[in-house]
XYZ file of C-alpha atoms in Angstrom:
717
model
C 30.104 141.921 162.865
C 30.358 138.335 160.299
C 29.145 138.857 156.668
C 26.055 136.819 157.645
C 25.054 138.996 160.456
C 25.450 142.553 157.882
C 23.294 140.545 155.348
C 20.484 139.977 158.714
C 20.575 143.317 159.536
C 20.012 144.820 155.638
C 17.363 142.542 155.518
C 15.262 143.731 158.665
C 16.605 147.077 157.977
C 14.655 146.455 154.049
C 11.236 144.656 155.538
C 11.141 147.516 158.289
C 11.707 150.222 156.148
C 8.884 148.533 153.404
C 6.770 148.527 156.500
C 6.970 151.911 157.530
C 6.252 152.985 153.579
C 3.531 150.108 153.515
C 1.799 151.879 156.274
C 2.326 155.388 155.531
C 0.572 154.726 151.983
C -1.887 152.644 153.812
C -3.077 155.416 155.928
C -2.895 157.977 153.397
C -5.180 155.982 151.461
C -7.183 155.316 154.597
C -7.355 159.105 154.971
C -8.602 159.709 151.519
C -11.401 156.818 151.698
C -12.899 158.248 154.601
C -13.011 161.261 153.349
C -14.627 160.135 150.400
C -17.474 158.223 152.349
C -18.332 161.590 154.254
C -18.632 163.168 151.297
C -21.217 160.272 149.405
C -22.983 160.220 152.991
C -23.303 164.454 152.700
C -24.039 163.886 149.061
C -26.887 161.329 149.892
C -28.236 163.237 152.603
C -28.969 166.078 150.389
C -30.162 164.108 147.136
C -33.024 162.299 150.139
C -33.750 165.856 150.972
C -34.496 167.354 148.120
C -36.355 164.150 146.862
C -38.234 164.619 150.117
C -39.031 168.514 149.712
C -40.452 166.954 145.653
C -42.244 164.246 147.743
C -44.228 166.619 149.729
C -45.193 169.218 147.297
C -46.806 166.035 145.341
C -48.718 165.026 148.910
C -49.077 168.623 149.508
C -51.036 169.323 145.834
C -52.989 165.530 146.927
C -53.397 165.434 150.649
C -54.995 162.643 152.139
C -57.490 161.503 153.437
C -56.565 160.989 157.059
C -54.878 163.336 159.408
C -51.415 165.297 158.934
C -49.555 162.831 161.059
C -50.613 160.073 159.030
C -49.620 162.052 155.937
C -46.129 162.672 157.189
C -46.312 159.194 157.637
C -46.802 158.385 153.861
C -44.409 160.783 153.241
C -41.970 158.966 155.384
C -42.857 155.986 153.905
C -42.618 156.947 149.751
C -38.913 158.905 150.712
C -37.637 155.384 152.379
C -39.063 153.529 149.535
C -36.989 156.110 147.129
C -34.374 156.752 148.930
C -33.564 152.460 149.121
C -31.300 152.408 146.071
C -29.328 155.190 147.055
C -28.207 153.367 149.950
C -24.008 152.002 149.146
C -22.641 149.484 151.464
C -22.779 147.047 154.177
C -23.662 148.538 157.135
C -24.838 151.807 155.344
C -28.047 153.510 156.654
C -30.691 155.810 155.154
C -32.608 157.936 158.854
C -35.346 160.815 158.462
C -35.820 162.279 161.762
C -38.455 164.758 162.905
C -38.976 166.487 166.285
C -42.182 164.715 168.039
C -41.872 166.706 171.785
C -39.207 166.075 173.802
C -38.581 162.929 171.409
C -36.837 162.189 168.395
C -38.881 160.014 165.799
C -37.012 158.183 163.191
C -37.631 156.284 160.090
C -34.449 154.293 159.534
C -33.602 152.272 156.324
C -30.822 149.631 156.621
C -28.824 148.480 153.350
C -30.236 145.308 152.093
C -33.654 145.916 154.282
C -36.860 145.310 152.694
C -38.728 147.148 155.157
C -38.258 150.459 157.708
C -37.537 150.433 160.799
C -39.262 152.879 163.144
C -37.835 154.387 166.506
C -38.208 157.102 169.048
C -35.380 157.797 171.064
C -35.015 161.293 173.825
C -33.724 164.903 172.330
C -31.457 164.541 174.938
C -29.049 161.037 174.162
C -30.167 161.783 170.511
C -26.531 161.609 167.871
C -25.800 164.896 167.104
C -26.229 164.233 163.495
C -30.192 164.045 163.777
C -29.745 166.891 166.134
C -28.154 168.715 163.720
C -30.255 167.887 160.309
C -33.594 168.478 162.751
C -31.812 172.218 163.812
C -31.694 173.010 160.220
C -28.126 172.438 159.425
C -25.709 170.382 156.911
C -22.804 168.525 157.124
C -20.456 165.719 158.297
C -19.233 163.626 161.035
C -17.886 160.788 162.798
C -20.153 159.985 166.044
C -21.824 157.002 167.286
C -25.351 156.032 166.358
C -28.158 155.376 169.309
C -26.995 152.017 169.176
C -23.219 152.767 170.128
C -21.221 152.568 166.560
C -19.125 153.849 165.554
C -20.282 155.703 162.540
C -19.760 158.446 159.693
C -22.508 160.495 158.759
C -23.553 162.790 156.229
C -26.993 165.161 157.305
C -29.483 167.538 155.666
C -32.741 169.621 156.284
C -35.516 169.799 154.962
C -37.007 173.439 154.729
C -40.015 174.057 156.724
C -41.034 170.567 157.887
C -38.560 170.528 161.013
C -37.709 166.756 159.171
C -33.669 165.888 159.285
C -32.000 163.354 156.362
C -29.138 161.039 158.104
C -27.031 158.653 155.775
C -24.414 157.176 157.781
C -21.611 153.822 157.397
C -20.737 151.960 160.071
C -17.076 153.359 160.182
C -15.378 149.496 161.002
C -16.917 148.938 157.103
C -14.418 151.627 155.391
C -11.614 150.237 158.192
C -12.436 147.336 157.403
C -9.992 146.920 154.141
C -7.479 148.876 155.524
C -7.190 146.756 158.987
C -6.682 143.138 157.221
C -3.851 145.216 154.368
C -2.290 145.899 157.755
C -2.780 141.999 158.747
C -1.285 141.308 155.343
C 1.411 143.721 155.822
C 2.267 142.423 159.382
C 2.597 138.676 158.373
C 4.461 139.607 155.197
C 7.013 141.601 156.887
C 7.227 138.603 159.463
C 7.411 136.215 156.728
C 10.033 138.523 155.150
C 11.887 138.765 157.893
C 11.939 134.806 158.100
C 13.155 134.772 154.518
C 16.198 137.230 154.802
C 16.763 135.142 157.828
C 16.660 131.756 155.659
C 18.635 133.624 152.897
C 21.017 134.707 155.529
C 21.690 131.282 156.969
C 21.176 128.854 154.141
C 20.928 130.634 150.204
C 23.556 132.819 151.380
C 26.069 130.710 152.313
C 25.995 128.992 148.648
C 25.653 132.175 147.246
C 28.789 133.741 148.894
C 30.671 129.937 147.614
C 29.454 130.856 144.905
C 30.717 134.019 144.275
C 33.954 133.329 145.956
C 34.605 130.599 143.623
C 33.562 133.119 141.106
C 36.104 135.917 142.277
C 38.896 133.144 142.982
C 37.924 131.815 139.272
C 38.553 135.354 137.517
C 41.309 136.325 139.713
C 42.856 133.350 138.697
C 41.583 134.032 134.919
C 43.279 137.672 135.849
C 46.292 136.488 137.331
C 47.213 133.782 134.902
C 49.482 134.586 131.979
C 48.098 131.530 129.855
C 44.794 131.896 126.996
C 41.842 130.851 128.601
C 39.524 130.436 125.370
C 35.572 128.565 124.683
C 34.172 127.744 121.424
C 31.170 126.638 120.453
C 29.705 123.308 118.527
C 31.440 124.699 115.012
C 34.657 125.110 117.024
C 34.106 129.291 116.223
C 35.812 131.277 119.151
C 32.780 132.632 121.985
C 35.372 133.882 124.644
C 38.788 134.975 125.031
C 40.518 135.847 127.540
C 42.502 139.215 128.030
C 45.984 137.828 127.582
C 46.023 137.073 124.073
C 46.514 141.036 123.458
C 49.688 140.085 124.856
C 50.629 136.609 123.526
C 48.946 136.902 120.303
C 48.684 140.930 119.528
C 45.237 139.784 119.263
C 42.234 142.050 121.107
C 39.672 139.143 122.215
C 36.843 140.816 120.365
C 38.760 140.202 116.957
C 39.609 136.742 117.895
C 35.540 135.728 118.144
C 33.821 133.996 115.558
C 37.222 132.361 114.286
C 37.677 129.075 114.094
C 40.304 127.168 116.572
C 43.155 126.051 114.507
C 42.986 129.735 112.493
C 44.488 131.122 115.847
C 46.433 128.290 116.842
C 48.054 127.071 113.828
C 49.720 129.096 111.343
C 49.376 126.257 108.703
C 46.652 124.597 107.871
C 47.792 121.504 106.567
C 49.529 120.818 109.874
C 48.361 118.068 111.698
C 47.479 119.836 114.868
C 45.439 122.632 112.179
C 43.767 118.701 110.847
C 43.152 117.522 114.253
C 41.357 120.776 115.405
C 39.331 121.157 112.459
C 38.392 117.473 112.790
C 36.918 118.112 116.867
C 33.189 119.032 114.905
C 30.669 117.108 116.618
C 33.215 114.882 118.197
C 33.891 115.116 122.170
C 37.536 114.231 122.699
C 39.493 115.511 124.906
C 43.088 117.825 123.691
C 45.715 117.268 126.030
C 48.735 118.997 125.759
C 48.710 119.475 121.605
C 51.680 121.418 121.153
C 51.261 123.854 117.981
C 52.999 126.951 115.844
C 51.470 130.498 114.909
C 52.742 134.152 114.525
C 51.779 136.735 116.579
C 50.396 140.148 114.822
C 53.072 141.914 114.669
C 54.958 138.395 112.711
C 56.956 137.155 115.659
C 56.574 133.476 116.149
C 55.175 131.919 118.774
C 54.525 128.363 120.383
C 51.736 127.183 122.601
C 50.158 124.097 124.536
C 46.466 123.196 123.728
C 44.720 121.805 126.277
C 40.809 121.205 126.412
C 37.659 119.684 127.744
C 34.670 119.098 125.228
C 31.534 120.803 127.556
C 27.981 118.320 127.259
C 24.943 119.469 127.869
C 22.147 116.940 129.725
C 21.690 114.518 126.860
C 25.370 114.495 126.224
C 25.431 116.636 122.873
C 28.442 118.740 122.718
C 28.275 122.372 122.678
C 31.545 122.974 122.405
C 35.023 123.121 124.006
C 36.714 124.571 126.962
C 40.152 125.078 127.134
C 43.274 126.211 128.024
C 46.485 127.736 125.273
C 49.725 127.766 127.486
C 52.385 129.901 125.905
C 55.872 127.659 125.706
C 58.050 130.385 123.592
C 60.335 130.397 126.381
C 60.290 126.684 127.057
C 60.429 125.813 123.193
C 63.495 128.600 123.111
C 65.540 126.963 125.781
C 64.584 123.645 124.908
C 66.608 124.787 121.926
C 68.554 126.657 123.218
C 69.869 123.691 125.427
C 69.700 121.108 121.986
C 72.145 123.804 120.524
C 74.365 123.696 123.367
C 74.496 120.019 123.843
C 75.323 119.671 119.756
C 77.717 122.154 120.524
C 79.256 120.356 123.589
C 78.740 116.733 121.274
C 80.971 118.816 118.604
C 83.148 119.837 121.020
C 82.858 116.510 122.754
C 83.843 114.625 119.023
C 86.492 117.289 117.809
C 88.094 116.748 120.848
C 87.945 112.791 120.395
C 88.697 113.479 117.419
C 92.100 115.656 118.253
C 93.116 112.730 121.121
C 93.034 109.914 118.159
C 94.527 112.033 116.457
C 96.691 113.045 118.764
C 97.069 109.086 119.477
C 97.508 108.306 115.953
C 99.917 110.979 115.554
C 102.089 109.512 118.402
C 101.423 106.205 117.400
C 102.614 107.113 114.152
C 105.874 108.768 115.700
C 106.494 106.328 117.397
C 106.803 104.075 114.670
C 108.123 106.236 112.873
C 111.151 106.354 115.440
C 111.012 103.135 115.234
C 111.521 103.125 111.536
C 114.059 106.167 112.147
C 115.940 103.639 114.148
C 116.092 100.726 112.294
C 116.651 102.369 109.083
C 119.990 104.123 110.753
C 120.470 100.623 111.942
C 119.982 98.862 108.352
C 121.682 101.989 106.487
C 124.808 100.849 108.844
C 125.000 97.672 108.403
C 124.329 98.204 104.938
C 127.488 101.351 104.580
C 129.789 98.594 106.807
C 129.163 95.531 104.219
C 128.300 97.302 101.232
C 131.261 97.022 98.847
C 129.973 100.467 96.848
C 131.308 103.384 98.651
C 129.508 104.923 101.304
C 129.688 108.075 103.279
C 128.240 109.442 105.942
C 128.092 113.426 106.532
C 126.836 116.159 108.769
C 125.524 119.817 108.193
C 128.800 121.178 107.809
C 129.712 118.750 105.442
C 132.123 117.378 107.608
C 132.303 113.372 107.300
C 130.992 111.395 109.851
C 131.061 107.711 108.577
C 132.848 106.340 105.616
C 132.866 102.113 104.852
C 136.424 100.778 104.044
C 135.253 101.219 99.976
C 135.113 105.109 100.762
C 138.067 105.305 102.267
C 140.269 103.644 99.645
C 138.824 105.923 96.934
C 138.781 108.989 98.576
C 142.238 108.247 100.312
C 140.888 109.057 104.052
C 142.938 109.164 107.098
C 142.036 107.748 110.467
C 140.205 110.238 112.857
C 140.014 112.593 109.286
C 137.950 115.674 110.267
C 138.623 117.401 106.881
C 135.224 118.531 105.015
C 133.796 117.239 101.660
C 135.250 119.686 100.174
C 138.013 119.534 101.296
C 138.723 116.299 100.148
C 136.732 116.435 96.849
C 137.070 119.802 95.273
C 133.634 119.006 93.205
C 132.024 119.488 96.401
C 132.879 122.638 97.234
C 129.943 124.993 97.266
C 127.933 122.186 97.927
C 125.524 123.790 101.012
C 125.007 120.133 102.897
C 122.423 122.013 105.603
C 119.954 122.606 103.466
C 120.200 119.055 101.209
C 119.891 117.178 104.488
C 117.110 119.589 105.250
C 114.983 119.455 101.733
C 115.653 116.013 101.456
C 117.627 116.683 98.178
C 118.843 114.349 95.947
C 121.768 115.468 93.613
C 124.347 113.561 91.384
C 127.974 114.696 90.733
C 130.577 113.701 88.407
C 133.773 113.349 89.314
C 137.552 112.440 88.392
C 139.586 110.561 90.197
C 143.023 109.004 89.787
C 142.125 108.566 86.621
C 138.560 106.855 86.587
C 134.875 108.579 86.902
C 132.595 108.466 89.703
C 129.089 109.645 90.560
C 128.120 110.587 93.780
C 124.801 110.150 94.600
C 124.216 112.707 97.692
C 120.503 112.031 99.083
C 119.600 114.233 102.058
C 117.915 112.339 105.553
C 115.724 114.763 107.073
C 114.584 112.805 109.810
C 117.924 111.685 110.773
C 119.352 115.218 110.824
C 122.453 113.697 107.900
C 123.343 112.809 104.763
C 124.472 109.827 102.693
C 126.853 109.696 99.499
C 127.061 106.306 97.456
C 129.179 106.324 94.984
C 129.349 103.937 91.222
C 132.145 103.926 89.000
C 131.151 104.950 85.801
C 134.201 105.477 84.119
C 132.843 103.037 81.297
C 129.435 104.727 81.228
C 131.579 108.255 80.686
C 134.380 107.043 78.024
C 130.873 105.622 76.062
C 129.163 108.719 76.191
C 132.007 110.637 74.902
C 132.545 109.085 72.160
C 128.925 108.612 71.001
C 129.090 112.753 71.233
C 131.401 112.732 69.037
C 129.980 110.370 67.153
C 126.569 112.214 66.909
C 128.520 115.593 66.226
C 130.434 113.443 63.177
C 126.612 112.664 62.045
C 125.469 115.930 62.486
C 128.326 117.486 60.450
C 128.277 115.095 57.762
C 124.089 115.734 57.288
C 125.332 119.190 56.782
C 128.023 118.805 54.172
C 125.722 116.186 52.315
C 122.638 118.660 52.952
C 124.570 121.648 51.364
C 126.363 118.959 48.630
C 122.755 117.745 48.019
C 120.874 120.838 47.836
C 122.272 122.697 45.153
C 121.522 120.289 41.841
C 118.138 120.265 43.483
C 117.921 123.290 43.078
C 118.859 123.241 39.583
C 116.324 120.744 38.559
C 114.013 122.327 40.309
C 114.693 125.281 38.381
C 114.527 123.662 34.903
C 111.864 121.905 35.455
C 110.029 124.783 35.844
C 111.454 126.162 33.052
C 110.555 123.614 30.878
C 107.130 123.012 32.402
C 106.549 126.568 31.494
C 108.398 127.201 27.671
C 108.403 123.881 26.238
C 104.751 124.345 25.645
C 103.171 121.163 26.199
C 99.977 120.130 27.015
C 98.705 119.046 30.792
C 97.107 115.770 28.478
C 101.133 115.416 27.435
C 103.015 112.444 28.388
C 106.344 114.817 28.912
C 104.080 117.430 30.736
C 103.471 114.552 33.065
C 107.155 113.415 33.698
C 108.206 117.043 34.128
C 105.762 117.902 37.385
C 106.508 114.570 38.441
C 110.243 115.659 38.184
C 109.256 118.890 39.704
C 107.113 117.404 42.746
C 110.005 114.849 43.582
C 112.487 117.666 43.980
C 110.290 119.879 45.961
C 110.177 117.017 48.133
C 113.125 116.068 48.511
C 114.490 119.785 48.685
C 112.151 119.750 51.876
C 113.532 116.680 52.813
C 117.134 117.661 52.905
C 116.081 121.820 54.578
C 114.670 119.912 57.746
C 117.751 117.905 57.571
C 119.246 120.631 57.466
C 117.681 122.444 60.070
C 117.436 118.830 62.882
C 121.179 118.824 62.425
C 122.103 122.426 63.195
C 119.565 122.266 66.327
C 121.039 118.833 67.225
C 124.648 120.270 66.967
C 123.863 123.597 68.797
C 124.513 125.965 66.164
C 120.870 126.973 65.180
C 120.830 130.665 66.219
C 116.915 132.526 66.834
C 116.800 136.276 65.954
C 114.355 137.619 68.692
C 112.078 140.448 67.791
C 108.472 141.982 68.604
C 106.170 139.693 66.067
C 102.319 140.173 65.588
C 101.099 136.925 65.996
C 97.728 138.057 64.498
C 99.479 139.818 61.383
C 101.721 136.256 61.488
C 99.221 134.048 61.655
C 97.013 135.903 58.548
C 100.071 135.959 56.286
C 100.864 132.144 57.103
C 97.199 131.267 55.940
C 96.778 133.789 52.859
C 100.479 131.750 52.483
C 98.239 128.272 52.352
C 95.520 129.091 50.850
C 96.105 128.365 47.101
C 96.755 124.868 48.753
C 93.486 124.769 50.357
C 91.063 126.070 47.193
C 92.957 123.101 45.601
C 91.948 120.748 48.002
C 88.668 121.921 48.088
C 88.534 123.061 52.243
C 87.843 125.730 53.892
C 90.549 128.117 56.208
C 88.791 129.970 58.990
C 91.647 132.363 60.502
C 90.277 133.343 64.380
C 92.634 136.280 66.065
C 91.618 138.916 68.330
C 91.153 142.499 66.511
C 93.748 144.272 68.801
C 97.749 143.026 67.897
C 99.354 140.184 70.337
C 103.204 140.965 70.581
C 105.359 138.300 71.618
C 108.910 138.328 71.963
C 110.248 134.652 69.127
C 112.040 134.543 65.916
C 109.353 135.142 63.087
C 110.573 133.076 60.383
C 111.141 129.887 62.810
C 107.238 130.693 64.251
C 106.443 131.121 60.934
C 107.788 127.909 59.946
C 106.265 126.007 62.610
C 102.494 127.657 61.300
C 103.164 126.896 58.119
C 104.088 122.754 58.675
C 101.065 122.655 61.183
C 98.535 124.027 58.216
C 100.673 121.727 56.232
C 100.108 118.868 57.846
C 96.544 119.321 58.823
C 95.592 119.978 54.844
C 97.685 116.551 54.018
C 95.601 114.449 56.312
C 92.186 116.414 55.542
C 90.023 114.691 52.417
C 86.851 117.116 53.234
C 85.934 119.897 55.724
C 87.868 122.696 57.125
C 91.076 124.254 59.090
C 90.527 126.493 61.472
C 93.358 128.381 63.065
C 92.131 130.539 65.799
C 94.563 132.824 68.400
C 94.157 133.136 72.468
C 96.324 135.140 74.311
C 96.883 135.889 78.464
C 99.271 138.305 80.152
C 102.312 135.553 80.115
C 101.230 133.539 77.666
C 99.900 132.973 74.258
C 98.283 130.407 72.787
C 97.822 128.922 68.789
C 95.660 126.553 68.143
C 95.159 124.544 63.804
C 92.756 122.574 64.129
C 91.353 120.401 61.498
C 87.954 117.774 60.362
C 90.957 114.900 59.001
C 91.083 111.740 59.668
C 92.616 111.679 63.380
C 95.223 110.669 65.492
C 95.015 107.275 67.637
C 95.958 107.240 71.205
C 98.637 104.446 70.817
C 99.849 106.835 67.759
C 100.264 110.755 69.599
C 103.139 108.831 71.383
C 104.969 108.384 68.701
C 104.030 111.606 66.834
C 106.743 113.925 67.212
C 109.879 111.367 67.001
C 112.378 112.299 64.021
C 111.189 109.833 60.558
C 108.373 108.593 62.580
C 105.266 108.690 59.565
C 102.099 107.383 62.131
C 99.153 107.140 58.893
C 99.371 104.832 56.395
C 101.095 106.123 53.720
C 98.335 104.569 51.249
C 95.342 107.206 52.815
C 97.182 110.289 52.432
C 97.637 111.571 49.207
C 101.704 113.671 49.895
C 103.244 111.749 51.928
C 105.944 113.767 54.075
C 109.644 113.283 55.512
C 108.156 112.438 59.075
C 110.410 115.372 60.610
C 108.337 118.179 60.087
C 106.318 117.798 63.403
C 109.973 116.587 65.030
C 111.155 119.719 63.958
C 108.281 121.911 65.545
C 108.474 120.716 68.445
C 112.983 121.667 68.687
C 111.625 124.959 67.628
C 108.881 125.550 70.250
C 110.994 124.179 72.945
C 113.742 126.442 71.891
C 111.351 129.162 72.253
C 110.734 128.097 75.822
C 107.329 126.887 74.879
C 105.272 123.833 74.870
C 103.342 121.545 71.819
C 100.748 119.228 72.250
C 97.580 117.690 70.328
C 94.360 116.564 71.157
C 92.976 114.387 68.739
C 90.316 110.854 67.499
C 89.895 108.988 65.261
C 87.210 109.761 62.412
C 87.009 113.813 63.915
C 90.227 115.479 63.463
C 92.955 116.623 65.115
C 94.185 119.611 66.745
C 97.727 120.879 67.273
C 98.522 123.602 70.217
C 101.301 125.714 70.526
C 102.180 127.548 73.635
C 104.438 130.470 73.556
C 105.549 132.548 76.421
C 105.255 136.185 75.829
C 108.009 137.443 77.196
C 111.334 134.934 76.371
C 114.799 136.031 78.867
C 117.234 134.943 76.163
C 121.292 135.705 75.988
């Protein structure tokens, strides 16, 4: 059975059920109306009978002049006239009947009639209500009247007068409304049946199609993994599919009323959010707008929005309807693909770079090999043609090649297989393999047959051998020996002269100090001034002689350092205290910054103190105003001493000559106490003898900073 047949059958059954129910109700109402009419007719008959009794008593009290028959006639007329208002219905009839012999006289009054009708009918054919009323009975009955019409009648007697009253109405009038309703019901049933057929054949297909479309749309919405949304004219969400719970973590009811850009955009200032918020009053479609937001638990989600405007019949914007597609997986896949492409591109670039580097290195290697081959050929040609002795050796020291000049000075034989250590004693113990491998450059001076030669040994690792170039340095060796002898004689002379000069200078300085203290001269006396000059110049000359003596000892190698454990913090405080009188005399300030804990090194205490005093003395000489700072800084292996002043400073070109003996880089007119030019040179010699370093950082007009660096532990013999 098809769906259309089922619909027609259902409609037919419904119409039949409605018809049966309607007919049953109509029959019940008809029976109720029939009962009511019977009761009304009986009540009318009884009322007329009571009225007749009243009229009869009145007529009896005032009888007419005519006969008894006339009296009864008058009673019937008055009764009919009085009962006229009691006759309801178009076919209702009130009959007063009286037995006259074998006949029954009837006086009837119909509804709407002006006069009563008088008829006579045989008793045998008289209707039952008439007979029963005359016989003194009262009741109701459905029967036929004397004219053959089906009536319902109510009858009642008039006691002692042999008269009966019958009130009747035709059954057709009572049944007529219900007969018409049955016709209407029949027509209605037919109309409903036709309407059902019409619905089944014309409306139902359209409804079925709409229902199928609705089911299909519902199935699509349920099966779709995207969010279906709809907004009003103000871009507030009025509908959102259940997928919002899975994609965004928000139930649809929680999103209703929110603006479109508030739901699908994480930042209100992004371009997509501005475009969505600007849709109010505009009817532009949305096409593949990609946006970014967060789920309820903060996870990122990417969406693609598409939608169309919803317009009414007047083409006015009512809202938007569209779809939000979850493209997070696609974006993640695109991001992974982009990263993969970047990684592949990076690897390709790295591989290309590696290949380029390898190609470059290969070219370099080829070029290097060519260069080495060219160099080997050039060296072989040079060695063959050079007048300088040239010897080529391998890692064992065996001679690979020797040019004629080398053969001559080394007295080599043809096919000589001896090593260099066997030929020349000075080469014994030389590691030829290490020399070649490390590309070492060594110089060895040796004497051969009363001549001196310097052998320049060069390892050539790329060629796998080494070469020796010999130079005749007999004249240079002789000159050096003579220079060293002269220098030793000079140092001995200076040492002897220093001792010879220091003794009388000590006497002169002593007597000048005695005279200054005991002669009683005033400072403004000429004699006091002369003695002060003698004392100052004597002290200056004594310092010069002491510096010359120390320098001579150092150059002669006769200055011995006495290493002890020296506390530099204490030493610097002593030096500062020793120089405090000179500092105060010049109007300067002296600051000492040393650690609170002792800083101990291995050094010659007297020589290190000599260096510090010399540096502080120089700072006092070249500082007119300001201060002098001495500070100490230490590390586990080194200590650093700084003497910094705010004096006149030293130019960069003079800093290079600062530590040369007898060099005075300052203008003597700019300093009050010119020195000997030996102090800084002596300081450098002492510091370097302690395996330390000294240098200066200075700027003209700002000051100088002399820095001494000394090892904590000195490995001395």
